[in-house]
PDB file of C-alpha atoms in Angstrom:
ATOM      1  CA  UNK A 123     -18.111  -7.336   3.204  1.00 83.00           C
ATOM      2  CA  UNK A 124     -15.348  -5.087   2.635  1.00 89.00           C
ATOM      3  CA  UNK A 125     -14.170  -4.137  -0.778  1.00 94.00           C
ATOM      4  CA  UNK A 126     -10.432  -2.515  -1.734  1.00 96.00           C
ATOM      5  CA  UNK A 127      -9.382  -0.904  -4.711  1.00 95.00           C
ATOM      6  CA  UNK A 128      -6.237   0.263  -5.171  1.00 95.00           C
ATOM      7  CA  UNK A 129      -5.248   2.896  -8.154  1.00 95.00           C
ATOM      8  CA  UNK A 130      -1.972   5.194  -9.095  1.00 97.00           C
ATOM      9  CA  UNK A 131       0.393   2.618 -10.513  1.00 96.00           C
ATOM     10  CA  UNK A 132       2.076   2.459 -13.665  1.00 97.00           C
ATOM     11  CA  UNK A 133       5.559   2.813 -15.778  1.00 98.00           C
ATOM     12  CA  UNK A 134       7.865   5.534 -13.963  1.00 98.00           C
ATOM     13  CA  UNK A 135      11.635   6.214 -14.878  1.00 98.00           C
ATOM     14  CA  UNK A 136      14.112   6.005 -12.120  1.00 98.00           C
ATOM     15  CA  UNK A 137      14.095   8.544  -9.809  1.00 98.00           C
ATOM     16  CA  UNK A 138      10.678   9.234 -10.301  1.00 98.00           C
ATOM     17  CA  UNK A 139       7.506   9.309  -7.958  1.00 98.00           C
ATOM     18  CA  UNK A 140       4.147   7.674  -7.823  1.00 98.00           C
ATOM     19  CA  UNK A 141       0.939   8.103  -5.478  1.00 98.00           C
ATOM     20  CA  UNK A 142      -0.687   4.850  -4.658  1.00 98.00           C
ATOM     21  CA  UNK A 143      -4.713   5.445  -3.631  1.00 98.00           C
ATOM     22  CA  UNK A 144      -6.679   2.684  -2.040  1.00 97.00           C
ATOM     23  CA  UNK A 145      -9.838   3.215  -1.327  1.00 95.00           C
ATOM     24  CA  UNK A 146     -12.391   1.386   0.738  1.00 93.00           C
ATOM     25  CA  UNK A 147     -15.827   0.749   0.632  1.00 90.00           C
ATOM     26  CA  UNK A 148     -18.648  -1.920   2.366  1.00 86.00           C
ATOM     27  CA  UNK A 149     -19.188  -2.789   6.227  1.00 76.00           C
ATOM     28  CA  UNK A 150     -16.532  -1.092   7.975  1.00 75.00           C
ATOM     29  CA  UNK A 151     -17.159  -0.508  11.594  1.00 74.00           C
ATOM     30  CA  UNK A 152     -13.792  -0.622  13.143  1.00 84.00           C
ATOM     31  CA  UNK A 153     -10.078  -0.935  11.273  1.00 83.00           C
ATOM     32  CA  UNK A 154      -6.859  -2.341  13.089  1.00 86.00           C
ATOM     33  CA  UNK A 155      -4.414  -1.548  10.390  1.00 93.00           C
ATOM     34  CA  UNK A 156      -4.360  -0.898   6.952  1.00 94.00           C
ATOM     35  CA  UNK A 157      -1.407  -1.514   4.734  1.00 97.00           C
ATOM     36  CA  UNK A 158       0.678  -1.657   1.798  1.00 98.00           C
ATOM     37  CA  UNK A 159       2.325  -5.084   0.483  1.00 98.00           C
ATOM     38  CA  UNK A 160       4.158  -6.092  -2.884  1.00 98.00           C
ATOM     39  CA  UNK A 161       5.026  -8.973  -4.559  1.00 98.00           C
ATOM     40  CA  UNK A 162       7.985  -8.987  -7.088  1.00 97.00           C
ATOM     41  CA  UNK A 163       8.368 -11.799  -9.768  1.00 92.00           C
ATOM     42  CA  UNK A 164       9.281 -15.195  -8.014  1.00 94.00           C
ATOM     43  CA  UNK A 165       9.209 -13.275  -4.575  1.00 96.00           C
ATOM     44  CA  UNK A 166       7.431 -13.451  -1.105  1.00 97.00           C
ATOM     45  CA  UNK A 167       4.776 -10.487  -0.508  1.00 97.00           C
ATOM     46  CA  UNK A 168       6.388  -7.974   1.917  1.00 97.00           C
ATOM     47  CA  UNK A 169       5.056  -5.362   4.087  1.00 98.00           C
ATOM     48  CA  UNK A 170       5.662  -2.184   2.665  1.00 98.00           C
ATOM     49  CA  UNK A 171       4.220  -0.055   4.849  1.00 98.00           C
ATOM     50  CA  UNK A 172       1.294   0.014   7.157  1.00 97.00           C
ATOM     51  CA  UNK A 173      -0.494   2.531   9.794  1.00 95.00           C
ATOM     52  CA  UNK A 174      -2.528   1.506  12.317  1.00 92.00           C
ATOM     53  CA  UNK A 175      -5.991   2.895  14.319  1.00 89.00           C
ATOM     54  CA  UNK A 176      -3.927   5.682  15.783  1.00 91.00           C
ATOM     55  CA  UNK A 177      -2.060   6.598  13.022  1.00 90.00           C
ATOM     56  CA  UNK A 178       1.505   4.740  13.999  1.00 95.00           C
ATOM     57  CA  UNK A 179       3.153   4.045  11.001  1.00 97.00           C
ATOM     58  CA  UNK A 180       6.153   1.870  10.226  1.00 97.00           C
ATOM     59  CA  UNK A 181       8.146   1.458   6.967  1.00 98.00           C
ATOM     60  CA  UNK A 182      10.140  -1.388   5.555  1.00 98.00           C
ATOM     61  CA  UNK A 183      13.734  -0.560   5.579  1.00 98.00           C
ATOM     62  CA  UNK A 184      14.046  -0.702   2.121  1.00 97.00           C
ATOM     63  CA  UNK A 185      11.346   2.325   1.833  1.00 98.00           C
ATOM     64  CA  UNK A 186      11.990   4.472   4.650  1.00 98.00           C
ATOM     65  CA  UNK A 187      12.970   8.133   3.234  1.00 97.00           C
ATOM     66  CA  UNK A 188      10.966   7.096   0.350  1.00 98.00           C
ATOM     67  CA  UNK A 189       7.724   6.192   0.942  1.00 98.00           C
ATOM     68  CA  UNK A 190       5.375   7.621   2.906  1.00 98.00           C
ATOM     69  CA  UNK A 191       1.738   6.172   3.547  1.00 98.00           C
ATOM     70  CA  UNK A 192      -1.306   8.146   4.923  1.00 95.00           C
ATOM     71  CA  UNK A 193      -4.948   7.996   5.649  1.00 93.00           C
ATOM     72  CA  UNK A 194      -7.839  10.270   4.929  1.00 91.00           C
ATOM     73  CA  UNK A 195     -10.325   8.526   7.019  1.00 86.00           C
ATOM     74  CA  UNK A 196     -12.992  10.844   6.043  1.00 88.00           C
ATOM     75  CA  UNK A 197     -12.670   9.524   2.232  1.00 90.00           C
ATOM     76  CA  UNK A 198     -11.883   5.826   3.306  1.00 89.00           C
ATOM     77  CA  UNK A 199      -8.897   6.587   1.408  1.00 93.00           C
ATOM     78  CA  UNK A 200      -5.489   5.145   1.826  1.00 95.00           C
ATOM     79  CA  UNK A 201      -2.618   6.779   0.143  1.00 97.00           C
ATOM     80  CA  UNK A 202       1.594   5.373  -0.793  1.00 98.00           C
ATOM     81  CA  UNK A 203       3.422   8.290  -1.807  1.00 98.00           C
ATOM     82  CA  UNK A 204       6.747   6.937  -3.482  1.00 98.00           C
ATOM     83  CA  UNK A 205       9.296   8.837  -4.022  1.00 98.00           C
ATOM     84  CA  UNK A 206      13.330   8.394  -5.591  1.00 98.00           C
ATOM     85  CA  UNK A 207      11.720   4.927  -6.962  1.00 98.00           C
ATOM     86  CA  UNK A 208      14.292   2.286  -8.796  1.00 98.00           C
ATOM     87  CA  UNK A 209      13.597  -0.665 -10.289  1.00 97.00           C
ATOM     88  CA  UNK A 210      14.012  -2.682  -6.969  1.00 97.00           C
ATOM     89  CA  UNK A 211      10.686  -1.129  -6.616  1.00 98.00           C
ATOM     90  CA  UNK A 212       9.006  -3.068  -9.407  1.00 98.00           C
ATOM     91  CA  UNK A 213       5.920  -5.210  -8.313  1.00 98.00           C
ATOM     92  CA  UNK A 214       2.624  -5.318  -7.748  1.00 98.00           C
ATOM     93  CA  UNK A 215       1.356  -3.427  -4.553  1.00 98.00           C
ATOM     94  CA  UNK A 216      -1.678  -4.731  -2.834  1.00 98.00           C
ATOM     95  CA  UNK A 217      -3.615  -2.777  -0.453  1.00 97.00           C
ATOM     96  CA  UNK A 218      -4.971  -4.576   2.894  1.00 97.00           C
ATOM     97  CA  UNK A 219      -6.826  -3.783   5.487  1.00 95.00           C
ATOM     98  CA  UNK A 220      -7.594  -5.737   8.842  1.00 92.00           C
ATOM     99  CA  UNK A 221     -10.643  -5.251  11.101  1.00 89.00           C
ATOM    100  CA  UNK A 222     -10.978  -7.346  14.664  1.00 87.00           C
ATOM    101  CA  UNK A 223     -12.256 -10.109  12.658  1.00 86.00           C
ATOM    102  CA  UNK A 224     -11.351 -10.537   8.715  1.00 89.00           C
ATOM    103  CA  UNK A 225      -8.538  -9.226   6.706  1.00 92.00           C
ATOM    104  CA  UNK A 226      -9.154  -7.653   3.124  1.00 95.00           C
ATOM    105  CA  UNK A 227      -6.958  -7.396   0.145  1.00 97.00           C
ATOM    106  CA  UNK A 228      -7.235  -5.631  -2.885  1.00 96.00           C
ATOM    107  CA  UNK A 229      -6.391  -6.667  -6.325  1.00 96.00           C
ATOM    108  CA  UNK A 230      -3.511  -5.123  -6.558  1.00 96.00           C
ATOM    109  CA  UNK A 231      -1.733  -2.772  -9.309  1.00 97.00           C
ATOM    110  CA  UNK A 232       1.252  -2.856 -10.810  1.00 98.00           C
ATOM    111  CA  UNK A 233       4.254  -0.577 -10.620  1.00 98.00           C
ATOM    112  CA  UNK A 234       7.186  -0.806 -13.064  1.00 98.00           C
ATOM    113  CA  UNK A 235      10.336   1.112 -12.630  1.00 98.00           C
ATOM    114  CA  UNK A 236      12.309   1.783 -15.661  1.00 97.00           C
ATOM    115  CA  UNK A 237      16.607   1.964 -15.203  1.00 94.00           C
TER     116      UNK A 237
END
């Protein structure tokens, strides 16, 4: 069992930035590709961002410039650094995380972007 548990959201101003942390813990023995999604109000989840075993990362085109994503595999840590956000950026971001077998999700926390 796998457990995800994302943290760094909240009410930013336009423009601003946020750090995202998500942070895993339980049975992990081997991780495809971890990843950051959001949902908007009355909206499909998208892919974010995501990075797989070997670091490759790719970027939604709204994000790229923006966002970046990283790993500290040491901490089981996951990280979204967002940068220049507007209030297209409103949702709530889920972390998720897919081994050779199961995919995880986390609960997901919310980030709000003020105009």
């Amino acid at each position: 069992q796998v457990q995800l548990v994302e943290s760094g959201g909240g009410l930013v101003q336009a423009g601003g930035s946020l750090r995202l942390s998500c942070t895993a813990s339980g049975s992990i023995s081997s991780v495809n590709f971890m990843g950051w999604y959001r949902q908007a109000p009355g909206k499909q989840r998208e892919l974010v961002a995501g990075i797989d075993s070997r670091g490759s990362t790719n970027y939604a085109d709204s994000v790229k410039g923006r966002f970046t994503i990283s790993r500290d595999n040491a901490k089981n840590t996951m990280y979204l650094q967002m940068n220049s956000l507007s209030p297209e950026d409103t949702a709530v971001y889920y972390c998720a995380l897919s081994t050779p077998s199961y995919g995880y999700w986390g609960q997901g926390t919310q980030v709000t972007v003020s105009s």
